Short mmCIF file of C-alpha atoms in Angstrom, two decimals:
data_model
loop_
_atom_site.label_atom_id
_atom_site.label_comp_id
_atom_site.label_asym_id
_atom_site.label_seq_id
_atom_site.Cartn_x
_atom_site.Cartn_y
_atom_site.Cartn_z
CA MET A 1 -7.86 -13.11 -15.31
CA LYS A 2 -10.47 -15.48 -16.82
CA ARG A 3 -12.04 -15.59 -13.38
CA PHE A 4 -12.69 -11.85 -13.52
CA ALA A 5 -14.32 -12.16 -16.94
CA VAL A 6 -16.64 -14.85 -15.60
CA LEU A 7 -17.52 -12.65 -12.61
CA ALA A 8 -18.39 -9.77 -14.90
CA LEU A 9 -20.71 -12.00 -16.94
CA MET A 10 -22.33 -13.48 -13.82
CA PHE A 11 -23.24 -10.02 -12.59
CA ALA A 12 -24.28 -8.57 -15.93
CA VAL A 13 -27.31 -6.28 -16.17
CA PRO A 14 -30.59 -8.26 -16.29
CA CYS A 15 -32.58 -8.13 -19.50
CA GLY A 16 -34.87 -5.14 -19.65
CA THR A 17 -32.86 -3.00 -17.22
CA ALA A 18 -32.83 0.62 -18.33
CA LEU A 19 -29.39 2.15 -18.79
CA ALA A 20 -28.38 5.70 -19.50
CA GLN A 21 -27.02 6.28 -22.97
CA ASP A 22 -25.28 9.60 -22.40
CA SER A 23 -22.18 8.19 -20.68
CA ASP A 24 -19.98 5.20 -21.35
CA PRO A 25 -17.94 3.61 -18.53
CA ALA A 26 -15.59 2.18 -21.16
CA ASN A 27 -14.16 5.67 -21.69
CA GLU A 28 -14.47 7.13 -18.17
CA THR A 29 -12.24 7.26 -15.14
CA VAL A 30 -15.17 8.43 -12.98
CA HIS A 31 -18.70 7.23 -13.73
CA VAL A 32 -21.86 8.85 -12.36
CA VAL A 33 -24.40 6.11 -11.69
CA LYS A 34 -27.71 6.43 -13.54
CA PRO A 35 -31.07 5.01 -12.39
CA GLY A 36 -31.27 1.27 -12.95
CA GLU A 37 -27.54 0.64 -13.23
CA THR A 38 -25.93 -2.23 -11.36
CA LEU A 39 -22.33 -2.78 -10.38
CA GLY A 40 -22.06 -5.80 -12.67
CA GLY A 41 -23.43 -3.82 -15.59
CA VAL A 42 -21.00 -0.95 -15.05
CA ALA A 43 -18.11 -3.43 -14.75
CA GLN A 44 -19.10 -5.20 -17.95
CA ARG A 45 -19.40 -1.96 -19.94
CA ALA A 46 -16.17 -0.58 -18.46
CA VAL A 47 -14.36 -3.84 -19.29
CA VAL A 48 -12.93 -3.75 -15.78
CA PRO A 49 -13.24 -6.64 -13.29
CA ARG A 50 -16.02 -6.06 -10.79
CA VAL A 51 -13.69 -6.76 -7.86
CA LEU A 52 -11.37 -3.93 -8.91
CA ILE A 53 -14.22 -1.42 -8.91
CA ILE A 54 -15.24 -2.68 -5.46
CA GLU A 55 -11.68 -2.21 -4.16
CA ALA A 56 -11.17 1.16 -5.85
CA ASN A 57 -14.29 2.61 -4.23
CA GLY A 58 -14.30 0.82 -0.89
CA LEU A 59 -17.74 -0.66 -1.62
CA LYS A 60 -19.45 -2.97 0.86
CA ALA A 61 -21.76 -5.93 0.21
CA PRO A 62 -24.36 -6.18 -1.24
CA TYR A 63 -22.82 -3.54 -3.59
CA ALA A 64 -26.09 -1.81 -4.47
CA LEU A 65 -25.60 1.42 -6.42
CA LYS A 66 -27.51 4.69 -6.04
CA ALA A 67 -28.35 7.13 -8.80
CA GLY A 68 -25.87 10.01 -8.72
CA GLN A 69 -23.19 7.99 -6.97
CA LYS A 70 -19.69 8.55 -8.35
CA LEU A 71 -17.60 5.47 -9.09
CA VAL A 72 -13.88 5.53 -9.81
CA ILE A 73 -13.23 3.27 -12.81
CA PRO A 74 -9.76 1.83 -12.23
CA ARG A 75 -7.92 1.56 -15.50
CA ARG A 76 -5.86 -1.58 -15.54
CA ARG A 77 -2.24 -1.37 -14.48
CA SER A 78 -0.10 -4.47 -14.18
CA HIS A 79 3.17 -5.45 -12.57
CA THR A 80 5.27 -8.55 -13.21
CA VAL A 81 6.98 -9.69 -10.03
CA LYS A 82 10.78 -9.74 -10.22
CA ALA A 83 13.01 -12.28 -8.48
CA GLY A 84 13.35 -11.42 -4.79
CA GLU A 85 10.68 -8.70 -4.92
CA THR A 86 8.31 -8.45 -1.95
CA GLY A 87 4.69 -7.42 -1.72
CA PHE A 88 5.76 -4.56 0.53
CA ALA A 89 8.13 -3.18 -2.13
CA ILE A 90 5.44 -3.47 -4.81
CA ALA A 91 2.92 -1.68 -2.59
CA LEU A 92 5.42 1.11 -1.96
CA GLN A 93 6.16 1.47 -5.67
CA TYR A 94 2.51 2.00 -6.66
CA GLY A 95 1.28 3.70 -3.50
CA VAL A 96 -1.45 1.05 -3.09
CA PRO A 97 -1.79 -1.09 0.07
CA TRP A 98 -0.55 -4.64 -0.53
CA ASP A 99 -3.76 -6.02 1.00
CA ALA A 100 -5.74 -4.29 -1.79
CA ILE A 101 -3.39 -5.62 -4.48
CA ALA A 102 -3.64 -9.13 -3.04
CA THR A 103 -7.46 -8.97 -2.91
CA ALA A 104 -7.63 -7.76 -6.51
CA ASN A 105 -5.57 -10.78 -7.57
CA ALA A 106 -7.22 -13.36 -5.29
CA ILE A 107 -3.97 -14.21 -3.49
CA ASP A 108 -3.09 -14.53 0.20
CA PRO A 109 -1.44 -11.24 1.30
CA ARG A 110 0.57 -13.09 3.96
CA LYS A 111 2.38 -15.35 1.49
CA ARG A 112 5.48 -14.44 -0.50
CA VAL A 113 4.79 -13.50 -4.12
CA THR A 114 6.36 -15.65 -6.84
CA ALA A 115 8.70 -14.22 -9.46
CA GLY A 116 7.00 -13.99 -12.85
CA THR A 117 3.51 -13.49 -11.40
CA LYS A 118 1.58 -10.78 -13.24
CA LEU A 119 -0.40 -8.63 -10.81
CA ALA A 120 -3.27 -6.28 -11.54
CA ILE A 121 -2.70 -3.03 -9.62
CA PRO A 122 -6.03 -1.54 -8.47
CA THR A 123 -6.81 2.15 -8.25
CA ILE A 124 -7.81 3.24 -4.74
CA ALA A 125 -10.33 6.04 -4.38
CA ASN A 126 -10.66 8.42 -1.43
CA VAL A 127 -12.82 6.32 0.88
CA PRO A 128 -13.62 6.85 4.56
CA PRO A 129 -10.66 5.95 6.80
CA PRO A 130 -10.86 2.84 8.99
CA PRO A 131 -11.78 3.27 12.66
CA PRO A 132 -8.90 4.00 15.06
CA GLY A 133 -7.12 1.09 16.69
CA PRO A 134 -5.06 -1.90 15.54
CA VAL A 135 -4.83 -2.49 11.79
CA ALA A 136 -6.23 -5.91 10.98
CA ARG A 137 -7.70 -8.09 8.26
CA PRO A 138 -10.03 -11.08 8.67
CA GLY A 139 -8.08 -14.25 9.38
CA SER A 140 -4.75 -12.53 10.07
CA VAL A 141 -2.82 -11.49 13.13
CA PRO A 142 -3.68 -7.81 13.75
CA ALA A 143 -1.04 -5.12 13.73
CA ALA A 144 -0.18 -4.18 17.27
CA PRO A 145 -0.93 -0.74 18.70
CA SER A 146 1.95 -1.14 21.16
CA LEU A 147 5.14 -3.16 21.46
CA ALA A 148 3.71 -5.11 24.37
CA THR A 149 1.82 -7.36 21.95
CA ALA A 150 4.60 -7.81 19.37
CA PRO A 151 4.88 -11.61 19.00
CA ASN A 152 8.68 -11.74 18.94
CA GLY A 153 9.38 -9.12 21.58
CA LEU A 154 10.30 -6.61 18.89
CA LYS A 155 11.39 -3.21 20.20
CA PHE A 156 11.98 -0.29 17.87
CA SER A 157 14.28 2.71 18.19
CA TRP A 158 14.04 5.91 16.16
CA PRO A 159 15.65 5.68 12.70
CA ALA A 160 16.89 9.29 12.83
CA PRO A 161 16.94 12.03 15.50
CA GLY A 162 15.07 14.71 13.53
CA ALA A 163 11.60 16.06 14.31
CA VAL A 164 8.46 14.56 12.76
CA ILE A 165 7.44 17.00 10.01
CA ARG A 166 4.55 14.94 8.67
CA GLY A 167 2.62 12.29 10.57
CA PHE A 168 0.76 9.12 9.68
CA THR A 169 -2.65 9.22 7.94
CA PRO A 170 -4.40 5.88 7.15
CA SER A 171 -4.93 4.58 3.62
CA GLY A 172 -8.33 5.68 2.34
CA SER A 173 -8.12 9.11 3.95
CA ARG A 174 -8.38 12.28 1.88
CA ASN A 175 -4.59 12.68 1.99
CA PRO A 176 -3.19 9.26 2.95
CA HIS A 177 0.35 9.07 4.29
CA THR A 178 1.26 5.56 5.39
CA GLY A 179 4.38 6.55 7.31
CA ILE A 180 6.08 9.52 8.93
CA ASP A 181 8.60 12.03 7.59
CA LEU A 182 11.56 13.07 9.72
CA ALA A 183 13.66 16.20 9.24
CA GLY A 184 17.44 16.08 9.24
CA ASP A 185 20.70 17.14 7.64
CA MET A 186 21.77 15.92 4.21
CA GLY A 187 23.99 12.86 4.58
CA SER A 188 23.25 12.18 8.26
CA ALA A 189 22.92 8.55 9.30
CA VAL A 190 19.66 6.60 9.00
CA ARG A 191 19.65 3.52 11.22
CA ALA A 192 17.75 0.23 11.42
CA VAL A 193 15.12 0.48 14.14
CA ALA A 194 15.53 -3.22 14.99
CA ALA A 195 17.52 -6.20 13.79
CA GLY A 196 16.39 -7.92 10.60
CA ARG A 197 17.17 -9.00 7.06
CA VAL A 198 17.45 -6.46 4.24
CA VAL A 199 14.93 -7.51 1.56
CA TYR A 200 15.20 -4.41 -0.65
CA ALA A 201 18.09 -2.01 -1.12
CA GLY A 202 18.03 0.12 -4.24
CA TYR A 203 16.39 2.88 -6.19
CA GLU A 204 12.61 3.09 -6.63
CA PRO A 205 12.14 5.70 -9.38
CA LYS A 206 8.43 6.47 -9.14
CA LYS A 207 8.10 7.81 -5.61
CA PHE A 208 10.52 6.72 -2.92
CA GLY A 209 13.96 7.25 -4.44
CA ASN A 210 16.71 5.33 -2.65
CA LEU A 211 14.90 2.80 -0.48
CA VAL A 212 15.74 0.13 2.10
CA VAL A 213 13.19 -2.41 3.38
CA ILE A 214 13.99 -4.65 6.36
CA ASP A 215 12.12 -7.83 7.34
CA HIS A 216 12.05 -8.20 11.13
CA GLY A 217 10.15 -11.50 11.15
CA ASN A 218 6.58 -12.43 12.11
CA GLY A 219 5.13 -10.14 9.45
CA TRP A 220 6.94 -6.96 10.56
CA HIS A 221 8.71 -4.79 7.97
CA THR A 222 10.20 -1.30 8.08
CA ALA A 223 11.02 0.96 5.13
CA TYR A 224 13.50 3.84 4.90
CA ALA A 225 12.93 6.02 1.83
CA LYS A 226 14.20 9.13 0.01
CA LEU A 227 17.77 8.37 1.07
CA GLN A 228 20.74 10.18 -0.38
CA LYS A 229 22.59 6.85 -0.41
CA VAL A 230 21.91 3.23 0.53
CA THR A 231 24.70 1.72 2.66
CA VAL A 232 23.48 -1.90 2.92
CA THR A 233 22.93 -4.65 0.37
CA LYS A 234 19.94 -6.89 -0.18
CA GLY A 235 20.38 -10.04 1.88
CA ASP A 236 22.41 -8.36 4.64
CA ARG A 237 21.58 -9.02 8.27
CA ALA A 238 21.16 -5.56 9.78
CA LYS A 239 21.74 -5.08 13.49
CA ALA A 240 19.57 -2.76 15.57
CA GLY A 241 21.01 0.73 15.24
CA GLU A 242 23.18 -0.17 12.25
CA ARG A 243 23.42 2.50 9.54
CA VAL A 244 21.38 1.53 6.49
CA GLY A 245 21.60 4.77 4.52
CA LEU A 246 22.17 8.49 4.47
CA LEU A 247 19.35 10.99 4.81
CA GLY A 248 18.58 12.77 1.53
CA ASP A 249 16.05 14.17 -0.91
CA THR A 250 15.57 11.52 -3.63
CA GLY A 251 12.16 10.43 -4.95
CA GLU A 252 9.07 12.62 -4.85
CA THR A 253 10.26 15.26 -2.41
CA LYS A 254 11.33 18.89 -2.46
CA ARG A 255 13.05 18.81 0.90
CA ILE A 256 15.61 16.79 2.83
CA GLU A 257 13.72 14.18 4.83
CA LEU A 258 13.47 10.53 5.81
CA HIS A 259 10.21 8.81 4.91
CA PHE A 260 9.81 5.92 7.37
CA GLU A 261 7.14 3.21 7.35
CA VAL A 262 6.21 0.24 9.54
CA ARG A 263 3.99 -2.55 8.26
CA ARG A 264 2.58 -5.75 9.73
CA TYR A 265 1.66 -8.35 7.12
CA ASN A 266 2.06 -5.49 4.60
CA LEU A 267 -0.60 -3.39 6.32
CA PRO A 268 0.61 0.09 7.38
CA VAL A 269 0.87 0.85 11.10
CA ASP A 270 1.44 4.30 12.59
CA PRO A 271 5.17 4.24 13.47
CA GLU A 272 4.69 6.64 16.38
CA LEU A 273 2.59 4.01 18.16
CA LEU A 274 5.61 1.71 18.16
CA LEU A 275 8.52 4.09 18.67
CA PRO A 276 9.67 5.03 22.20
CA GLU A 277 8.77 8.43 23.60
CA ARG A 278 11.40 11.09 23.15
CA ASP A 279 12.67 13.25 26.00
#
């Protein structure tokens, strides 16, 4: 975190710059930019690393501010990585894309996180959604829009037979939803969409309830949330079509549903682009 303090000092407000005195970023969650303010100055006064404000607001270089612009001031949250915990599971727990968490902590999002690492969890504002097409990040293998480009010949099946009652909306949209919700009957089977290793099987109390995450290799993960019951154990090798849980209503939900996500290198991909067409 010393690095962030140095960054804040490097980009401090130049001497003589006029600053408004009627608001204080140190006590705000949203700051309205006044004439003459700079991003570094706001970060220094808010006592929040500059990079977290950039991530929270989706700012682009050269990060010039405009008078009247509203900035979300992300109040610091932190998470200490537990043994065996994955970036995907952490991202699901806080509802923040793992790529954003990794950027905020200056770590490679493609590498496994180490137990004991303390992560700053950024706040993500409502920013314009990315353009349609494959999800990608500089220097990484892009998420595929179709199974034809999956590097290991991965083919998915539907995790449950119910209708899609809520579709995918990209992170950064007004109402982001980084997966799909499927209707179904309480206690009906939820099945692995492809073979893989179970990397999370337990209860996530903040949002997803009973949750299973499967690693399919080559950066592909799937998540099965809001289950009534988990029927696999962390470390299991799940076969394609094997039951991993029972459909339920745990977590943040008022209805019986399966919340299902697909991610490539921890970046969300619209599951319906990868699932076979239904009759």
